[in-house]
Coordinates of C-alpha atoms and ligand atoms in Angstrom, one line a residue:
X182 CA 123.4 92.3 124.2
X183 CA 124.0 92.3 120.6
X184 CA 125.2 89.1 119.0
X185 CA 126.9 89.4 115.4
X186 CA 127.0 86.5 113.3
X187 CA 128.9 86.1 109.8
X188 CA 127.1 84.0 107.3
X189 CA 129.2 82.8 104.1
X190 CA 127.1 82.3 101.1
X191 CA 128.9 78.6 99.4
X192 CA 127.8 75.8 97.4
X193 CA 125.2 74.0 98.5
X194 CA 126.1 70.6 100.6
X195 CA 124.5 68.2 98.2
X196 CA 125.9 70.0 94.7
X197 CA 128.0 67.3 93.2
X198 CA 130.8 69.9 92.3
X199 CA 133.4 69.6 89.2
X200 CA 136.4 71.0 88.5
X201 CA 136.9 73.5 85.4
X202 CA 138.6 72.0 82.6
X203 CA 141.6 74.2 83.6
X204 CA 142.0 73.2 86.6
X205 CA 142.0 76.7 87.9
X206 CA 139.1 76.2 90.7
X207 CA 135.4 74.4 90.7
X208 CA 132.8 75.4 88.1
X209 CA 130.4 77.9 89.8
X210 CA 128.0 78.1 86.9
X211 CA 124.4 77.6 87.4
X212 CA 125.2 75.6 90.9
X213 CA 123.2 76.2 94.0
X214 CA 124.3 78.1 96.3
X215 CA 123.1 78.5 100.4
X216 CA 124.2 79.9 103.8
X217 CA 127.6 77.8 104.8
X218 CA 126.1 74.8 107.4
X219 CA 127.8 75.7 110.1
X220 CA 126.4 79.1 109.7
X221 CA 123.2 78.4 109.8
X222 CA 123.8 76.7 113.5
X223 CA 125.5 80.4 114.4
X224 CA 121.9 82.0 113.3
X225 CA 120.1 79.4 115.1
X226 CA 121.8 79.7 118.3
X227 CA 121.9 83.4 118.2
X228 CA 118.1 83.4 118.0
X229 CA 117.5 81.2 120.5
X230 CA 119.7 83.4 122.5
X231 CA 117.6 86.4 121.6
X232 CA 114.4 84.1 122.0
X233 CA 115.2 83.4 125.2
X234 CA 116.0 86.9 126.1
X235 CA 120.0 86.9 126.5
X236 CA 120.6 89.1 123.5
X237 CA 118.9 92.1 121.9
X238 CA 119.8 92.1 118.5
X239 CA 121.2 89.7 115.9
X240 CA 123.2 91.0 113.1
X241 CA 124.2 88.7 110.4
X242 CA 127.0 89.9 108.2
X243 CA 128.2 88.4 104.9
X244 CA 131.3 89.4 102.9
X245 CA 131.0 88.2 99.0
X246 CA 129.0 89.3 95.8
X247 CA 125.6 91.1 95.5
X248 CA 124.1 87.8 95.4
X249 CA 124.9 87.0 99.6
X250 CA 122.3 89.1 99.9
X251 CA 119.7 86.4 99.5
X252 CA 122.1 84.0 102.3
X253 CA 121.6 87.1 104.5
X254 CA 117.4 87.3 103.9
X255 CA 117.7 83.5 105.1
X256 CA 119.3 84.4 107.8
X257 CA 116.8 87.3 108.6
X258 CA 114.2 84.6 108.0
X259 CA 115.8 82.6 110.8
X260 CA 115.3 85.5 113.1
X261 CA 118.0 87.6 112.4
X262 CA 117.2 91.4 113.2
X263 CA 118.8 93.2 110.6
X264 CA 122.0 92.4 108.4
X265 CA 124.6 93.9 106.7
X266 CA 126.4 92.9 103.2
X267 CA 130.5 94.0 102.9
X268 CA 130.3 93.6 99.0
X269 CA 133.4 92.7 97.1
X270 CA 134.5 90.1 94.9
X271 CA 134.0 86.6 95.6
X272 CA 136.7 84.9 97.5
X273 CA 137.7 87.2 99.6
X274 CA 140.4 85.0 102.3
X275 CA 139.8 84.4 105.5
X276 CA 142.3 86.9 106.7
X277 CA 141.1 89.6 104.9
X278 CA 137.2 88.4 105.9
X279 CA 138.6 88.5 109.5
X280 CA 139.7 92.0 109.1
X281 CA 136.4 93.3 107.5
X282 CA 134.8 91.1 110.8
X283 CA 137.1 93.3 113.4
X284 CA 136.2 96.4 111.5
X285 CA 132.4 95.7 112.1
X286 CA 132.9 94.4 116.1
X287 CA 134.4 98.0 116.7
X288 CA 131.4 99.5 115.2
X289 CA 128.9 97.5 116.3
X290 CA 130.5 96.5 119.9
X291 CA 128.7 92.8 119.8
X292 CA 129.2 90.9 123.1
X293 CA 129.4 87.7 121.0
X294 CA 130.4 86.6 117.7
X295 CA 129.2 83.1 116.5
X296 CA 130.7 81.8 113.3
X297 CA 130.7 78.5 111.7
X298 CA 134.1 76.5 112.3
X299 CA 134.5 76.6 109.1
X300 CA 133.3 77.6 105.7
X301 CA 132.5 73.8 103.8
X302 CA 133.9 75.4 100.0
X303 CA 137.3 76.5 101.7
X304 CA 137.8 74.2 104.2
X305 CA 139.9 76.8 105.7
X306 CA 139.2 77.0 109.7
X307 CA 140.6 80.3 109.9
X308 CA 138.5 83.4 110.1
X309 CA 137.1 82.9 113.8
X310 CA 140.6 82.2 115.2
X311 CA 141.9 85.4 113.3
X312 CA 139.4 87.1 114.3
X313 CA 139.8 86.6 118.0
X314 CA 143.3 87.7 117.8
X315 CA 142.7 90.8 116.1
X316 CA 140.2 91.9 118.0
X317 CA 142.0 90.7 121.3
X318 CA 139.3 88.4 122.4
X319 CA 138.5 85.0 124.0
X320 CA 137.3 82.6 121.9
X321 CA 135.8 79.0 122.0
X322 CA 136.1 76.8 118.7
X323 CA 133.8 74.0 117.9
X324 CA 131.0 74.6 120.6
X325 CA 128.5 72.2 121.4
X326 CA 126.7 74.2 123.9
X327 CA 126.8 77.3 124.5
X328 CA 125.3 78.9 127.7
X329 CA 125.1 82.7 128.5
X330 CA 124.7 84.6 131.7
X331 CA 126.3 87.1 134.1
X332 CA 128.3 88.4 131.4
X333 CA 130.5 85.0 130.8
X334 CA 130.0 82.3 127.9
X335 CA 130.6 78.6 129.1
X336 CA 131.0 76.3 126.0
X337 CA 131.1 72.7 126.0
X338 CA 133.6 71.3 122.8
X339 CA 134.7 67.9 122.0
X340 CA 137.9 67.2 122.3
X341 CA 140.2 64.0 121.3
X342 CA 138.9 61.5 124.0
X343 CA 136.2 63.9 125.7
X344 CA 134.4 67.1 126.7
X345 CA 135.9 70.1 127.7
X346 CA 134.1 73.1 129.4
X347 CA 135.3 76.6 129.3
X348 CA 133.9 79.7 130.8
X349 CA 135.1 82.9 128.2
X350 CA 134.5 87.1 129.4
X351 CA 132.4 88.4 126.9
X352 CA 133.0 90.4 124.5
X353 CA 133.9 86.8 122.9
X354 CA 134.7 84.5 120.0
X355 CA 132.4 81.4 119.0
X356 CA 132.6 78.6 116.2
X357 CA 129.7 76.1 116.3
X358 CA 129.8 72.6 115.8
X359 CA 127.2 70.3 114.0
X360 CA 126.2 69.4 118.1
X361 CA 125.3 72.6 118.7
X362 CA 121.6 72.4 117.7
X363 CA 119.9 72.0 114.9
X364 CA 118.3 74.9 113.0
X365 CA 114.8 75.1 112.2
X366 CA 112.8 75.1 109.1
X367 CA 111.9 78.6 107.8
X368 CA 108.7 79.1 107.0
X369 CA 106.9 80.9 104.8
X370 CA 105.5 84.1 106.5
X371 CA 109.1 84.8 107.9
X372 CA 110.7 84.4 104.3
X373 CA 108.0 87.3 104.0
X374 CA 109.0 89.1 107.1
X375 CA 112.5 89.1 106.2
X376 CA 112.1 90.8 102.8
X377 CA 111.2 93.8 105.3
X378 CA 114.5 94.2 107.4
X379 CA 116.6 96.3 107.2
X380 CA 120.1 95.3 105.5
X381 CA 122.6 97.9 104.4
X382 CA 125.5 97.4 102.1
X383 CA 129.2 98.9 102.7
X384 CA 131.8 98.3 100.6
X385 CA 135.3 96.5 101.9
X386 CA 137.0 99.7 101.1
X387 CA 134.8 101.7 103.2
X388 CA 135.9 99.6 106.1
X389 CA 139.4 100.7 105.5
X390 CA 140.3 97.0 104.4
X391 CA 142.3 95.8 101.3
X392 CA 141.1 92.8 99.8
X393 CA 143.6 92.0 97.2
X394 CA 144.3 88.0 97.5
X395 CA 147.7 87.1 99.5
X396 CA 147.1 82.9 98.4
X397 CA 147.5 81.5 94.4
X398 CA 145.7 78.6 93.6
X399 CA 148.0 76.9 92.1
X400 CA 145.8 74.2 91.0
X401 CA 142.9 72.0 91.8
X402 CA 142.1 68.2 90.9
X403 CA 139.5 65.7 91.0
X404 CA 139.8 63.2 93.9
X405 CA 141.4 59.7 92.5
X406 CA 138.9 57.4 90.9
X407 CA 138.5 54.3 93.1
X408 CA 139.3 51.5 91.0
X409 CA 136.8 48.6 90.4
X410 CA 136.8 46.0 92.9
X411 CA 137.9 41.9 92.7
X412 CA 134.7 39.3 93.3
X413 CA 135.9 36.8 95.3
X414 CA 134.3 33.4 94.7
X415 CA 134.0 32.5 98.8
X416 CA 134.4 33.2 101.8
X417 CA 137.6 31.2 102.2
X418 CA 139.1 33.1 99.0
X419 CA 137.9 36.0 100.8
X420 CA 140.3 35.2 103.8
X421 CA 143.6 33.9 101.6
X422 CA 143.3 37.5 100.2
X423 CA 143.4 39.5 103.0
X424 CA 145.9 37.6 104.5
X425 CA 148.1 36.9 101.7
X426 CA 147.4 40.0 99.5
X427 CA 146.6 42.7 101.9
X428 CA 148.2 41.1 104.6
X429 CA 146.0 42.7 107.5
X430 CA 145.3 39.3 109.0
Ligands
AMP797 P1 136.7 79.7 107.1 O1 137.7 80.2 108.1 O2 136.8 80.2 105.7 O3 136.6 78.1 107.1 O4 135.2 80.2 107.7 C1 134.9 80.0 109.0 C2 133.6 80.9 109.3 O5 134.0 82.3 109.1 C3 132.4 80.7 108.4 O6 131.7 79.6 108.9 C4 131.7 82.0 108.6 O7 131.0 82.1 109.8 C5 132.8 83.0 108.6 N1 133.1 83.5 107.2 C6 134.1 83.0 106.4 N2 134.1 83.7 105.2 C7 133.0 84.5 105.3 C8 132.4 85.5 104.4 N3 132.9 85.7 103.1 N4 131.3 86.2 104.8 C9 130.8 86.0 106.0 N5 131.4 85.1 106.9 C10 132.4 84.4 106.6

């Protein structure tokens, strides 16, 4: 069983990001960038898939610049078997990402498809459900566990007030939550490994899939400074204030 598992090359979770002076997006120069969180739970759980002999092959798959190349060696350093770079510009929307995604299942015929619930520089939440749809699959968003065998997929996701199980036909969709297990510190000789397998590079167009941008930014701000806050002299001050002031007691 062959598991395929898109990996978005973002900013890294502890950049401090700013917004460019012209309020057109967030400055990308000289920041670090890493494999999107929630991707990096997709690898892991895919490898512990193949680890525990459920699948045959992991395929991690990025869509961005020449540079998601080095998102997809972490991913091979995970345990990723080989991976596969659709180059184009960066940005490409979850849509058109989705599109790209469908073109690969056909090729590649995975019997899963684990992908982060969502990509942490867009926010966006998208590309999994659009995915399922075009390809005319099941699909399971924000897993928590994930257990395969006799050709079904039963994931566990929180919902408002609970858990809720549901047992998905494979071929099928996947989006992991943080619960879904926590991925493992790569080390050294499999950083190594991973410089050895094999990852081609196709281009969007080759995939028969336009790219152009259907979204305009039309603009993007800093969050609103919190203001300073009052010292209150006791605790009784304390209390007139919320109750007179705020008026939440
Ligand atoms: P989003 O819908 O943009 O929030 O992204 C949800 C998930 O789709 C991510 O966690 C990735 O698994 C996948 N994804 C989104 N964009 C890309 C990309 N450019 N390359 C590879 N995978 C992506």
């Amino acid at each position: 069983m062959k598991i395929l598992v898109p990996v978005k090359r973002v900013v890294d979770a502890n950049v401090k990001v700013s917004v460019k002076p012209d309020q057109s997006g967030v400055d990308l120069t000289s920041v670090k960038m890493s494999m999107n969180p929630f991707d990096e739970i997709a690898v892991e759980e895919a490898v512990r898939l193949k680890e525990a002999g459920v699948a045959t092959e992991v395929i991690a798959v990025s869509v961005g610049v020449a540079q998601a190349q080095e998102t997809l060696r972490s991913a091979l350093a995970i345990g990723a078997d080989r991976a596969i770079l659709v180059e184009s510009k960066d940005g490409v929307e979850p849509l058109a990402v989705a599109k790209i995604l469908k073109a690969l299942v056909d090729r590649e015929q995975p019997q899963l498809i684990i992908l982060g619930k969502q990509a942490i520089d867009n926010d966006s939440n998208q590309t999994g459900q659009m995915l399922a749809a075009l390809a005319g699959l099941p699909q399971a968003t924000f897993a928590s566990k994930l257990v395969v065998a006799d050709g079904k997929a039963t994931v566990s996701r929180e919902v408002d007030g609970g858990a809720e199980t549901l047992s998905l036909t494979l071929p099928a969709v996947v989006t992991t939550d943080l619960r879904l297990n926590e991925p493992r510190y790569v080390t050294l000789p499999n950083i190594m490994k991973a410089k050895k397998k094999p990852l081609e590079i196709v281009k969007a167009e080759d995939l028969g899939v336009d790219v152009t941008p259907r979204l305009k930014t039309l603009k993007v701000v800093e969050p609103p400074k919190r203001s300073a806050g009052v010292k209150v002299a006791d605790v009784q001050a304390l209390i007139e204030k919320l109750k007179i002031e705020a008026k939440v007691l």
